[in-house]
Coordinates of C-alpha atoms and ligand atoms in Angstrom, one line a residue:
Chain A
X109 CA 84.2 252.4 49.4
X110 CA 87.8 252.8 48.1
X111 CA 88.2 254.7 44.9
X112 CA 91.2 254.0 42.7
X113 CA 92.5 256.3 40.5
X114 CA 95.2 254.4 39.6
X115 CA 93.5 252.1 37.9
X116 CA 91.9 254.0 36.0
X117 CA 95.7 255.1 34.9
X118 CA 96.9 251.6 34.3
X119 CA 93.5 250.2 32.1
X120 CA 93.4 253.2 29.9
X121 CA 95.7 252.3 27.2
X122 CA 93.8 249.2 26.4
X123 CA 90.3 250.8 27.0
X124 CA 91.2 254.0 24.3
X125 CA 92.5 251.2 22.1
X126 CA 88.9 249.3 22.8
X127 CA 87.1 253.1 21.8
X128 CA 89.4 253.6 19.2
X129 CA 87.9 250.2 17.8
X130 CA 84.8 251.2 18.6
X131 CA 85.0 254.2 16.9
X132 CA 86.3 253.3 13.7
X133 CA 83.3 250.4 13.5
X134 CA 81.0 252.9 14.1
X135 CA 82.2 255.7 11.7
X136 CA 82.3 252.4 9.0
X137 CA 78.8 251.7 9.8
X138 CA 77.4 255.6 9.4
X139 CA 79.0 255.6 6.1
X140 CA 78.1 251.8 4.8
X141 CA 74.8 252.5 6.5
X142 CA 73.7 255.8 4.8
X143 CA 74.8 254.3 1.5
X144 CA 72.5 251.1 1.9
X145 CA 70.3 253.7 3.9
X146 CA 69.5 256.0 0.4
X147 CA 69.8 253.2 -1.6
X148 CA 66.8 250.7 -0.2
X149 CA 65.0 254.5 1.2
X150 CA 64.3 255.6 -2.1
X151 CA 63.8 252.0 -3.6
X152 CA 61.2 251.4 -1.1
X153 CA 59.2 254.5 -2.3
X154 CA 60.9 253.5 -6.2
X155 CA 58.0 254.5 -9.2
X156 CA 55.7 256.2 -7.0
X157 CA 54.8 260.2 -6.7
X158 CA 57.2 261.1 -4.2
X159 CA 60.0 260.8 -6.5
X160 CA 58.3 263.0 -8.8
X161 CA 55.8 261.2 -11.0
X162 CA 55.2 257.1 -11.7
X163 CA 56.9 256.1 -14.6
X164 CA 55.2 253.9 -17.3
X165 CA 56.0 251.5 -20.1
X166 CA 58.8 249.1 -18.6
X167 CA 59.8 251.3 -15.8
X168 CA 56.6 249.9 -14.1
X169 CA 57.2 246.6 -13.4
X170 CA 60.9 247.3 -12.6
X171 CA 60.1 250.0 -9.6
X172 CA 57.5 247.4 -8.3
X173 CA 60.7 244.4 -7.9
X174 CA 62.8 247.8 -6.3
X175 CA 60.0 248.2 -4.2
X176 CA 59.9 244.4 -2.9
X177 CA 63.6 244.3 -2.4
X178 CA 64.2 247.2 -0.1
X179 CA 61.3 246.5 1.4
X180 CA 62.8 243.2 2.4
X181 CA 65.8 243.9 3.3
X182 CA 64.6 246.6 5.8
X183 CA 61.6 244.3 7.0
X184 CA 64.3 242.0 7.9
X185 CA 67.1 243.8 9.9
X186 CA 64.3 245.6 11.2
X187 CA 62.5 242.3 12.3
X188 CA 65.1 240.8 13.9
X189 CA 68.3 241.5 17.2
X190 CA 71.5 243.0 16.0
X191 CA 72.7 240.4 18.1
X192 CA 71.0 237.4 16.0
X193 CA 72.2 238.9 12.9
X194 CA 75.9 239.4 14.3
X195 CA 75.6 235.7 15.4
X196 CA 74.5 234.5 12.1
X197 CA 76.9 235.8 10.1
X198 CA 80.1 234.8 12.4
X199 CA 79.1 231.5 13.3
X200 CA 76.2 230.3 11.0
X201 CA 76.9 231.9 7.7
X202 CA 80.5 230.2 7.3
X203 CA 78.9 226.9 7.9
X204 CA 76.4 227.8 4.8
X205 CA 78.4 228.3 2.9
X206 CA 80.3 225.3 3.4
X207 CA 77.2 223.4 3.2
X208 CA 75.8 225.0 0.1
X209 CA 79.4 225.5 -2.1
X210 CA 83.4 223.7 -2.6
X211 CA 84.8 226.4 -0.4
X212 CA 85.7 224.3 3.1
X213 CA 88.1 226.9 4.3
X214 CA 85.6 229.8 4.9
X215 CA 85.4 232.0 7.9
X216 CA 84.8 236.0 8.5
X217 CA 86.7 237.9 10.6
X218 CA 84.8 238.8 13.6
X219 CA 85.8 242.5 13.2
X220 CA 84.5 242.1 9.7
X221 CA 81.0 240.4 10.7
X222 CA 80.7 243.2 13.0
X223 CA 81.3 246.0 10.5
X224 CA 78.8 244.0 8.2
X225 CA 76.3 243.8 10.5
X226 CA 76.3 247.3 11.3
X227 CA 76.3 248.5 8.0
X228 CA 73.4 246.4 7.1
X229 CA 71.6 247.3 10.4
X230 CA 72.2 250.8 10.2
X231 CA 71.1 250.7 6.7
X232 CA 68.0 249.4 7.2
X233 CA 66.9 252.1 10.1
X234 CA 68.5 254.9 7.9
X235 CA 66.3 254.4 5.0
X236 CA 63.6 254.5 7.0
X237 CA 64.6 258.1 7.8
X238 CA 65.2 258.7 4.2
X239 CA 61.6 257.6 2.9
X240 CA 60.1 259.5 5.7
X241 CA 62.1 262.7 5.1
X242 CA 61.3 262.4 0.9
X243 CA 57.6 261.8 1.1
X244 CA 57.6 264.8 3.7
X245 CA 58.3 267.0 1.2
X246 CA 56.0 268.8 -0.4
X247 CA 53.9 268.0 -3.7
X248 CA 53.8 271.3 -5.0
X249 CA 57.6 271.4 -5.0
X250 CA 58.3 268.5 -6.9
X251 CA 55.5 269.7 -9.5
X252 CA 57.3 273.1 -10.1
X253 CA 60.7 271.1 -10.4
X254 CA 58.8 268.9 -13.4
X255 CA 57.0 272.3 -14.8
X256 CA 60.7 273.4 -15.5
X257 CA 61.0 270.4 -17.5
X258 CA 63.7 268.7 -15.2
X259 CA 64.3 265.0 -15.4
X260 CA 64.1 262.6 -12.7
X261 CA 67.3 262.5 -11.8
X262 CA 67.6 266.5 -11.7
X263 CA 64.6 266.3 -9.7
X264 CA 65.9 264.3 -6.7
X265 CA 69.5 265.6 -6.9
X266 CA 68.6 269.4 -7.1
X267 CA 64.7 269.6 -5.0
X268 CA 63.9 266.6 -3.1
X269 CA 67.4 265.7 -2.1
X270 CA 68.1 269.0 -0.1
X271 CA 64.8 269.4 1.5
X272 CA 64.4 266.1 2.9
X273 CA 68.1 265.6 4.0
X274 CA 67.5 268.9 6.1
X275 CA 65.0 266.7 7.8
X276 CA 66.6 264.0 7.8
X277 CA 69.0 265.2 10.6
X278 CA 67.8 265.1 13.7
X279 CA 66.4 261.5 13.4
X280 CA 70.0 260.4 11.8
X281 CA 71.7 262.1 15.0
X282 CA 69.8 259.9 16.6
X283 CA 70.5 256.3 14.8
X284 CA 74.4 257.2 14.6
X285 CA 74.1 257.4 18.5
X286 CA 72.1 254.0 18.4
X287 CA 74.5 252.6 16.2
X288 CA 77.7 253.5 18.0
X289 CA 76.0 251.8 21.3
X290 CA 75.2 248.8 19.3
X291 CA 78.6 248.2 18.5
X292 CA 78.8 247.3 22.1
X293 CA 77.0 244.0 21.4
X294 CA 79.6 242.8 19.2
X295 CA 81.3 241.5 22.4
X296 CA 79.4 238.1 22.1
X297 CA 81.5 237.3 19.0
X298 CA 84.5 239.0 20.5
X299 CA 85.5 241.7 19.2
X300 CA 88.1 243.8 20.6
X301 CA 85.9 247.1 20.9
X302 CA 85.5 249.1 24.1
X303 CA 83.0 247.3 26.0
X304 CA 85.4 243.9 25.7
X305 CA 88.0 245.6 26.4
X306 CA 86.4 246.8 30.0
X307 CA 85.0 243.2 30.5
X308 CA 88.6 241.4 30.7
X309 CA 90.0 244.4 32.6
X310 CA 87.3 243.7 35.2
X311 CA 87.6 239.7 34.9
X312 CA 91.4 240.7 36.1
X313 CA 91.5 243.1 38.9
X314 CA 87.5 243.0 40.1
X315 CA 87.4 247.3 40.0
X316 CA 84.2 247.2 38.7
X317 CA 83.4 251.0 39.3
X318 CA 86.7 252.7 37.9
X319 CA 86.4 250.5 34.8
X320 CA 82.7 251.0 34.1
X321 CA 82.9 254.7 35.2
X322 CA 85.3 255.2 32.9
X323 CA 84.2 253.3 30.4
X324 CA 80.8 254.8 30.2
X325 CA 82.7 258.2 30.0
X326 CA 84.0 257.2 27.1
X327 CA 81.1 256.3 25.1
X328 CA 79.5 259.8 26.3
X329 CA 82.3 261.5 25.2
X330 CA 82.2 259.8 21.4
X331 CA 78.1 260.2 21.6
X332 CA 78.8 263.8 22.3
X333 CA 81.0 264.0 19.6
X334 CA 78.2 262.8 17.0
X335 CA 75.3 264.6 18.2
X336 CA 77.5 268.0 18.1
X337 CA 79.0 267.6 14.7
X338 CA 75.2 266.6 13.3
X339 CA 74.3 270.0 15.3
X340 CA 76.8 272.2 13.4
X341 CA 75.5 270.5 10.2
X342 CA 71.9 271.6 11.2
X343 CA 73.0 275.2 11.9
X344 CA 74.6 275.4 8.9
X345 CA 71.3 274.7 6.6
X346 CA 69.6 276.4 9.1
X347 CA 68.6 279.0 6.3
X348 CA 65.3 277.2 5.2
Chain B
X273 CA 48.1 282.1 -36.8
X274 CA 48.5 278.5 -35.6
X275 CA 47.2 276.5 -32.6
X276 CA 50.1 275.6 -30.2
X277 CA 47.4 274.0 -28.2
X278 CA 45.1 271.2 -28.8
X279 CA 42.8 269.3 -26.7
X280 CA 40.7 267.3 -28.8
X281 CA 37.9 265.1 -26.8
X282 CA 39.7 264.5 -23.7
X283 CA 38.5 263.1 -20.6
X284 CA 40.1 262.7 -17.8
X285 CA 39.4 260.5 -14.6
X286 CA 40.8 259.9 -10.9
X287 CA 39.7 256.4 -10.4
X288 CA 36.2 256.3 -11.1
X289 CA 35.6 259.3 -11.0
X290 CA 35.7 261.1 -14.4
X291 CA 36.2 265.0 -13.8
X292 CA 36.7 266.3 -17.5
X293 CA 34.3 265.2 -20.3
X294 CA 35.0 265.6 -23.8
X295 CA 36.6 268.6 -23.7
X296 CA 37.8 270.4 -27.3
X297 CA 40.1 273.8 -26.8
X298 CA 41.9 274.8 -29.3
X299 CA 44.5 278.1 -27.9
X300 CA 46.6 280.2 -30.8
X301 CA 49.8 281.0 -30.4
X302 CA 49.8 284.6 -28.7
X303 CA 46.7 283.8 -27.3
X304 CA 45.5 284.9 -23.4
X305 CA 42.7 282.5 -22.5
X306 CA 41.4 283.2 -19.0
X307 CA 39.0 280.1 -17.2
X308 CA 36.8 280.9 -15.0
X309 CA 34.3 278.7 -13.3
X310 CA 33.2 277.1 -9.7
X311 CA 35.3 275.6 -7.4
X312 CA 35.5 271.8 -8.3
X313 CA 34.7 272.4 -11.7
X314 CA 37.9 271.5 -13.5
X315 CA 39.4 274.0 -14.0
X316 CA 42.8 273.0 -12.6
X317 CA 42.6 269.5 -13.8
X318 CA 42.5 270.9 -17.4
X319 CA 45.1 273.1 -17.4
X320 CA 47.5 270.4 -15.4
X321 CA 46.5 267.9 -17.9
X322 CA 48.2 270.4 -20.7
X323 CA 51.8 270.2 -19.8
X324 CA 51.3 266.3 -18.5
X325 CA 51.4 266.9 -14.5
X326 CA 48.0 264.8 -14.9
X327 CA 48.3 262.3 -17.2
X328 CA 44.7 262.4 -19.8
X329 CA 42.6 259.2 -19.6
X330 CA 41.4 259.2 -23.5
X331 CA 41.2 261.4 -26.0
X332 CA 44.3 263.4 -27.6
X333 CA 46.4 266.4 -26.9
X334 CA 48.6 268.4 -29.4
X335 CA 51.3 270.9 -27.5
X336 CA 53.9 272.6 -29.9
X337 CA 53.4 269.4 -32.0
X338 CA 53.9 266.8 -29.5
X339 CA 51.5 264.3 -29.6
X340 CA 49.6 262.6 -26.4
X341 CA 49.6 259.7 -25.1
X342 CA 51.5 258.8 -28.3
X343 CA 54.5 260.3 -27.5
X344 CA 54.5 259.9 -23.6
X345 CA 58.1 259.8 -23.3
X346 CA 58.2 263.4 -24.5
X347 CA 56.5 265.1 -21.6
X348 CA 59.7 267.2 -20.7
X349 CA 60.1 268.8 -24.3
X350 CA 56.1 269.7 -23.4
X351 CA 57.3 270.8 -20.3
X352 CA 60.3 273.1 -21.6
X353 CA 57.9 274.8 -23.8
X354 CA 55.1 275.1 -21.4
X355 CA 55.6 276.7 -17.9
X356 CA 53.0 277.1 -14.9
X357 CA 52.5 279.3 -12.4
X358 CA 50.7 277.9 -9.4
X359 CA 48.6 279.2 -6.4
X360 CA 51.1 278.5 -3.6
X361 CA 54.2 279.8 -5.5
X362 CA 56.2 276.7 -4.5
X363 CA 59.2 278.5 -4.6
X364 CA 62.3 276.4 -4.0
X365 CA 62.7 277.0 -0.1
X366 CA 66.4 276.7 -0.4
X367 CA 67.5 278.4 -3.0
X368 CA 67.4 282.3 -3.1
X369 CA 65.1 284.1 -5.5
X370 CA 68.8 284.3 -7.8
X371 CA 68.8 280.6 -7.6
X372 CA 64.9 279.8 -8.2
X373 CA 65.0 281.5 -11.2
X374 CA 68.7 280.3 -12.2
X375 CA 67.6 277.0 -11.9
X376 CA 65.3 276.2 -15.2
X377 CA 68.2 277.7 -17.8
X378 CA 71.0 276.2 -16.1
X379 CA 69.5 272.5 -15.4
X380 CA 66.4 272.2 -18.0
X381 CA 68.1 274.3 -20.4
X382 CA 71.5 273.2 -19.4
X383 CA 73.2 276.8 -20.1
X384 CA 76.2 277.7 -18.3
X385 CA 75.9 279.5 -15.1
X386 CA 76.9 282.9 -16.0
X387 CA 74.6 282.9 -18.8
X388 CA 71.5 281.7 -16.6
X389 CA 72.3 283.8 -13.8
X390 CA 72.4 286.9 -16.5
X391 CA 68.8 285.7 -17.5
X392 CA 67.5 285.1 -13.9
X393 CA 68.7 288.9 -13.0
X394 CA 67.3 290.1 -16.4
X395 CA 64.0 288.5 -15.2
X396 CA 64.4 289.5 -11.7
X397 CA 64.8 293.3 -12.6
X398 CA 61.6 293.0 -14.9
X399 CA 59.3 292.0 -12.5
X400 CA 60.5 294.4 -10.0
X401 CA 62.8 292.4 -7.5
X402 CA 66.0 293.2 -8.2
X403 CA 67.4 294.3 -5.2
X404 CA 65.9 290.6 -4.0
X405 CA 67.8 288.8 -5.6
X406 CA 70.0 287.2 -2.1
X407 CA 66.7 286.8 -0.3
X408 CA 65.3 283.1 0.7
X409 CA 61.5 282.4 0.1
X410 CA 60.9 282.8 3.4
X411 CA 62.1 286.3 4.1
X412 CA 59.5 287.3 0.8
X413 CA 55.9 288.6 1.1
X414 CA 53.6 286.7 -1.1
X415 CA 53.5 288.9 -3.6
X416 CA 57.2 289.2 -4.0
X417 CA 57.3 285.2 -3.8
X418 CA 54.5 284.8 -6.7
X419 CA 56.6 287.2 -8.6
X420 CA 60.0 285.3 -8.3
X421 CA 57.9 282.0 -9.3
X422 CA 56.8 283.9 -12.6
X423 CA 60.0 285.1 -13.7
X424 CA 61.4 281.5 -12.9
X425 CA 58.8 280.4 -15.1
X426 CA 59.7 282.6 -17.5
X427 CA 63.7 282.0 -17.3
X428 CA 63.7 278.8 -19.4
X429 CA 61.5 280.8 -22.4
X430 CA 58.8 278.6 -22.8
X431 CA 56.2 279.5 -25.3
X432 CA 52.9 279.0 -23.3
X433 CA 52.4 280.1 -19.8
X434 CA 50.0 278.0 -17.4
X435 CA 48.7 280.0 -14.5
X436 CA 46.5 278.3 -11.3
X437 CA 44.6 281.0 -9.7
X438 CA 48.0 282.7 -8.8
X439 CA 46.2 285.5 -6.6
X440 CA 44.1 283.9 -4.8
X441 CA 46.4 282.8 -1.8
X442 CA 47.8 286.5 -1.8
X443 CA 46.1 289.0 0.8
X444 CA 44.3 291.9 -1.3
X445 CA 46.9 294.0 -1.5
X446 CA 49.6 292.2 -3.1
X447 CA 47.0 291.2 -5.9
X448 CA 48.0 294.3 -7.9
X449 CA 51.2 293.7 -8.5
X450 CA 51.4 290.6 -9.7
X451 CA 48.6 291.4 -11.9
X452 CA 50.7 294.1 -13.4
X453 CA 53.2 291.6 -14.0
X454 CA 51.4 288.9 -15.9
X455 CA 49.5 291.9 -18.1
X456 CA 53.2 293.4 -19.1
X457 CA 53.9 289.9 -20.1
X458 CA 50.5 289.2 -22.2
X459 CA 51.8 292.6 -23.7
X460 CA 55.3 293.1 -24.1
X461 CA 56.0 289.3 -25.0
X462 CA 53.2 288.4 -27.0
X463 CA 53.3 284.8 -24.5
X464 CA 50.5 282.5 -25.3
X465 CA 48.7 282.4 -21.8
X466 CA 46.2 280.0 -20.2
X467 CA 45.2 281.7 -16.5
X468 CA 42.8 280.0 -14.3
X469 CA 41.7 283.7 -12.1
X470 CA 38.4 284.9 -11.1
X471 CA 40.2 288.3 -11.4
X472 CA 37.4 289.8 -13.9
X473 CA 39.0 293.2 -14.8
X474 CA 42.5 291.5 -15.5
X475 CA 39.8 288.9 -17.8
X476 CA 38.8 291.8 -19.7
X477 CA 41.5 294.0 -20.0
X478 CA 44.1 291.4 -21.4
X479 CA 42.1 288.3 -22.1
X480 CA 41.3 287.2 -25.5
X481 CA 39.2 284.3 -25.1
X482 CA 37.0 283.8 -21.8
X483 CA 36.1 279.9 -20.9
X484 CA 33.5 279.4 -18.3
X485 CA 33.7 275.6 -16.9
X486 CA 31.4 274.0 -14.8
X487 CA 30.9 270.3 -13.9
X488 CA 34.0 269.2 -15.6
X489 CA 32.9 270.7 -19.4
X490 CA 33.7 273.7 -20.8
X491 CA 30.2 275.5 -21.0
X492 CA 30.8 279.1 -22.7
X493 CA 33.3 280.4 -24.3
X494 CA 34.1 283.8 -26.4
X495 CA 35.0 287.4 -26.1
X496 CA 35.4 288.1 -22.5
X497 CA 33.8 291.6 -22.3
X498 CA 31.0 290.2 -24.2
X499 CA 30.7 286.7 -22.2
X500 CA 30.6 288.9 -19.1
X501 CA 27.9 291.1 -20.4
X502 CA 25.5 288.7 -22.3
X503 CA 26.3 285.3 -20.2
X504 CA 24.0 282.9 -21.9
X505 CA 23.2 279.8 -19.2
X506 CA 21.8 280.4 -15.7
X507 CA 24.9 278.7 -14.7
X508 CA 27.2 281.7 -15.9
X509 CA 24.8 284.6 -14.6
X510 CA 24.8 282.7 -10.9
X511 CA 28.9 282.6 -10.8
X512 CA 29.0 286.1 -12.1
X513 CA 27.0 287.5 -9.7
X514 CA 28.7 285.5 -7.0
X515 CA 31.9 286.7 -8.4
X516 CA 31.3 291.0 -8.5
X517 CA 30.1 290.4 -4.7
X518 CA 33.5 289.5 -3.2
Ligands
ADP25 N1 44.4 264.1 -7.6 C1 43.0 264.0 -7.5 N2 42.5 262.8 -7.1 C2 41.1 262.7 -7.0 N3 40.3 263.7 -7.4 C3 40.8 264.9 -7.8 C4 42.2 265.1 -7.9 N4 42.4 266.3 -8.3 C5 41.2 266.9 -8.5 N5 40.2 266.0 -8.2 C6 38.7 266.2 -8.3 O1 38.5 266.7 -9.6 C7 37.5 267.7 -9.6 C8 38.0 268.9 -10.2 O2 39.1 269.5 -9.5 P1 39.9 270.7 -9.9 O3 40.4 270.6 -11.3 O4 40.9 271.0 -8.8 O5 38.8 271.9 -9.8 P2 39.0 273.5 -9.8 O6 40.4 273.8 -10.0 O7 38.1 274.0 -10.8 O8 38.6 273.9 -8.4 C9 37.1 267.9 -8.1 O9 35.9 267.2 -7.9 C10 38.3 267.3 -7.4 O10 37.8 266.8 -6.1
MG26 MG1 41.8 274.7 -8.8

């Protein structure tokens, strides 16, 4: 077996550009992700007693149409491959909207659809941690909160908030990791990201095991990266 | 002397299950009632359903003139006014005992934070914890954690205090002092004080009224030293005797 390290040398510019790619993707999808992530966590659990107590009067019906909402939305992603959904909305969501409106000019950037679709996919998992990690918390916490005569809001910023995103880490170390792998997948609608960027270096030269090797190295070193920054964040609340 | 209290026929229900029936109490301002009474009995129910962390299923309740169900939406001026003290001190796990008890002036009473951090180490000091003050739930005994959870209750100067059995999770020797601490308060402050305790000397020595419930009603009431002595239903004279034994 011949070994060479000079390829390695030559493909690296384009593969750090690929990780750079894939990195910046990723770092969109944590942060769209754990927006959307809150956002349809606590809507899915909206009006009942983990966020303190159901509300009455008009409040009622509105937390049940939250509930439905987020609910679908993470039913959805959840239900179906990143890869479908990064499919659909490159190739089949232009064409609906050409069916369905005037605009016949419409298309999405591939890099877009993929920053889309991992936002919304990461989203979907990430509230799932968030609605586990809030009804984890205790009862008889969220009852001294309201003895104090807190409101809602002061409630989930101040008590629940805290104690359940100290949960929350471990489990959201793991779906950054998952979600920085996924963004491997986007190659199907061709996106420059690392994984790409190996596959046309090997369609070129045939050095299979320098560019894998190397590209696998790569991921492991920005999967490292995550898990040890979540880490640091764990240590630092480590107090409770 | 006014009542800052009223229940006035309330029952209340989980499902179908109805666990309060008709119940009238009337507490005075300055009052200490202590409840006594059987596990199951009620006896948490009722005093939850006074600052609205149960919700009452008919009938009418009167806190520091706020009336309820009619004025629902004013729970949290019932709750300003009316703190509780609960079994498992629920202290805030990650906030230090400084912070628990800073917490109620500077977000329900929304003071600035010098002014509720002075009250929180006011509070602190009085029931013995100063030198606390930087310590995290966790690193507490119970004792020390129940005390913390009173003066927190205490920091946003409510007029009534709710207590729910808060000795029973402690081991025996940490009952004394918080004891101590909730009679210097019926003293000193002149609080109006509803404590769910089968603690019988704290009863007599700083209760006013004595309520024995069982089975979801309120069965006998009055004088605690007298209740004690003369207990009118079999019901009473059972649980007392069951009571002085442990
Ligand atoms: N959240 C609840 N849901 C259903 N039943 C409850 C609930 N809370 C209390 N109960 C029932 O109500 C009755 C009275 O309970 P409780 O007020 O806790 O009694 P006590 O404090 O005197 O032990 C019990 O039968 C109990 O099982
Ligand atoms: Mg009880």
């Amino acid at each position: 077996m011949d070994f060479e390290f000079s390829v390695i040398t030559e493909s690296l510019p384009a593969l750090l550009t690929g990780a750079r790619l894939t990195w910046i993707i990723t770092i969109l999808g944590i942060v769209g992700g754990m927006f959307f992530g809150v956002l349809a966590g606590l809507g899915r659990i909206a009006g009942t007693e983990a966020l303190g107590e159901e509300p009455h009067g008009i409040f009622k019906p509105i937390s049940v149409v939250i509930r439905y909402i987020s609910s679908g939305y993470v039913e959805t992603i959840r239900g179906t491959p990143i890869i479908v959904q990064a499919m659909f909305l490159y190739f089949a969501f232009p064409m609906l909207v050409k069916a369905l409106t005037d605009i016949q000019r419409f298309r999405i950037e591939a890099l877009t659809a993929a920053v889309i679709t991992i936002i919304f996919n990461a989203g979907a998992y990430i509230a799932e941690i968030v609605r586990g990690s809030v009804i984890s918390v205790n009862k008889g916490l969220l009852e001294a909160g309201m003895s104090l005569g807190i409101s809602r809001f002061q409630l989930i910023v101040h008590i629940i908030g805290p104690i359940a995103f100290r949960r929350m880490i471990p489990p959201l170390g793991n779906q950054f990791i998952i979600s920085l792998k996924d963004t491997s997948l986007f190659i199907v609608i061709g996106v420059g990201e690392l994984t790409r960027q190996g596959q046309e270096i090997m369609a070129s030269n045939f050095r299979a095991l320098e560019i894998w090797l190397t590209v696998a190295i790569m991921y492991l070193i920005m999967t490292t990266v995550l898990a040890m920054s979540l880490r640091q964040l764990e240590k630092k609340m480590k107090i409770f | 002397m006014s009542s800052i209290i009223e229940l006035k026929n309330i029952c209340k229900s989980f499902g179908d299950t109805e666990v309060l029936h008709n119940i009238d109490l009337s507490i005075q301002e300055g009052e200490v009632i202590v409840v006594i009474g059987p596990s199951g009995s009620g006896k948490s129910t009722l005093i939850r359903c006074i600052n609205c962390l149960e919700m009452i299923s008919s009938g009418e309740l009167v806190v520091d003139g706020i009336r309820i169900p009619d004025e629902r939406g004013r729970t949290r001026q019932i709750r300003l006014e009316v703190g509780m003290v609960f079994q498992q001190f629920n202290l805030f796990p990650h906030m230090t005992a400084l912070g628990n008890v800073a917490f109620g002036p500077s977000k329900a009473r929304k003071m600035n934070k010098t002014k509720a951090v002075d009250i929180a180490r006011d509070l602190l000091a009085k029931v013995g914890l100063a030198e606390f003050e930087n310590k995290f739930p966790g690193q507490l005994s119970g004792g020390q954690q129940q005390r913390v959870a009173i003066a927190r209750a205490l920091a946003v100067n409510p007029k009534v205090l709710l207590f729910d059995e808060p000795t029973s999770a402690l081991d025996p020797e940490m009952i004394g002092e918080v004891l101590d601490v909730m009679k210097n308060i019926a003293k000193d402050s002149g609080m109006t004080m509803v404590v769910v305790t089968h603690e019988m000397g704290f009863a007599a020595q700083v209760g006013d009224r004595l309520i024995f419930m069982d089975e979801g009603r309120i069965v006998e009431e009055g004088k605690p030293s007298e209740v004690m002595k003369n207990p009118k239903s079999e019901r009473l004279k059972d649980f007392l005797g069951h009571v002085k034994h442990h």
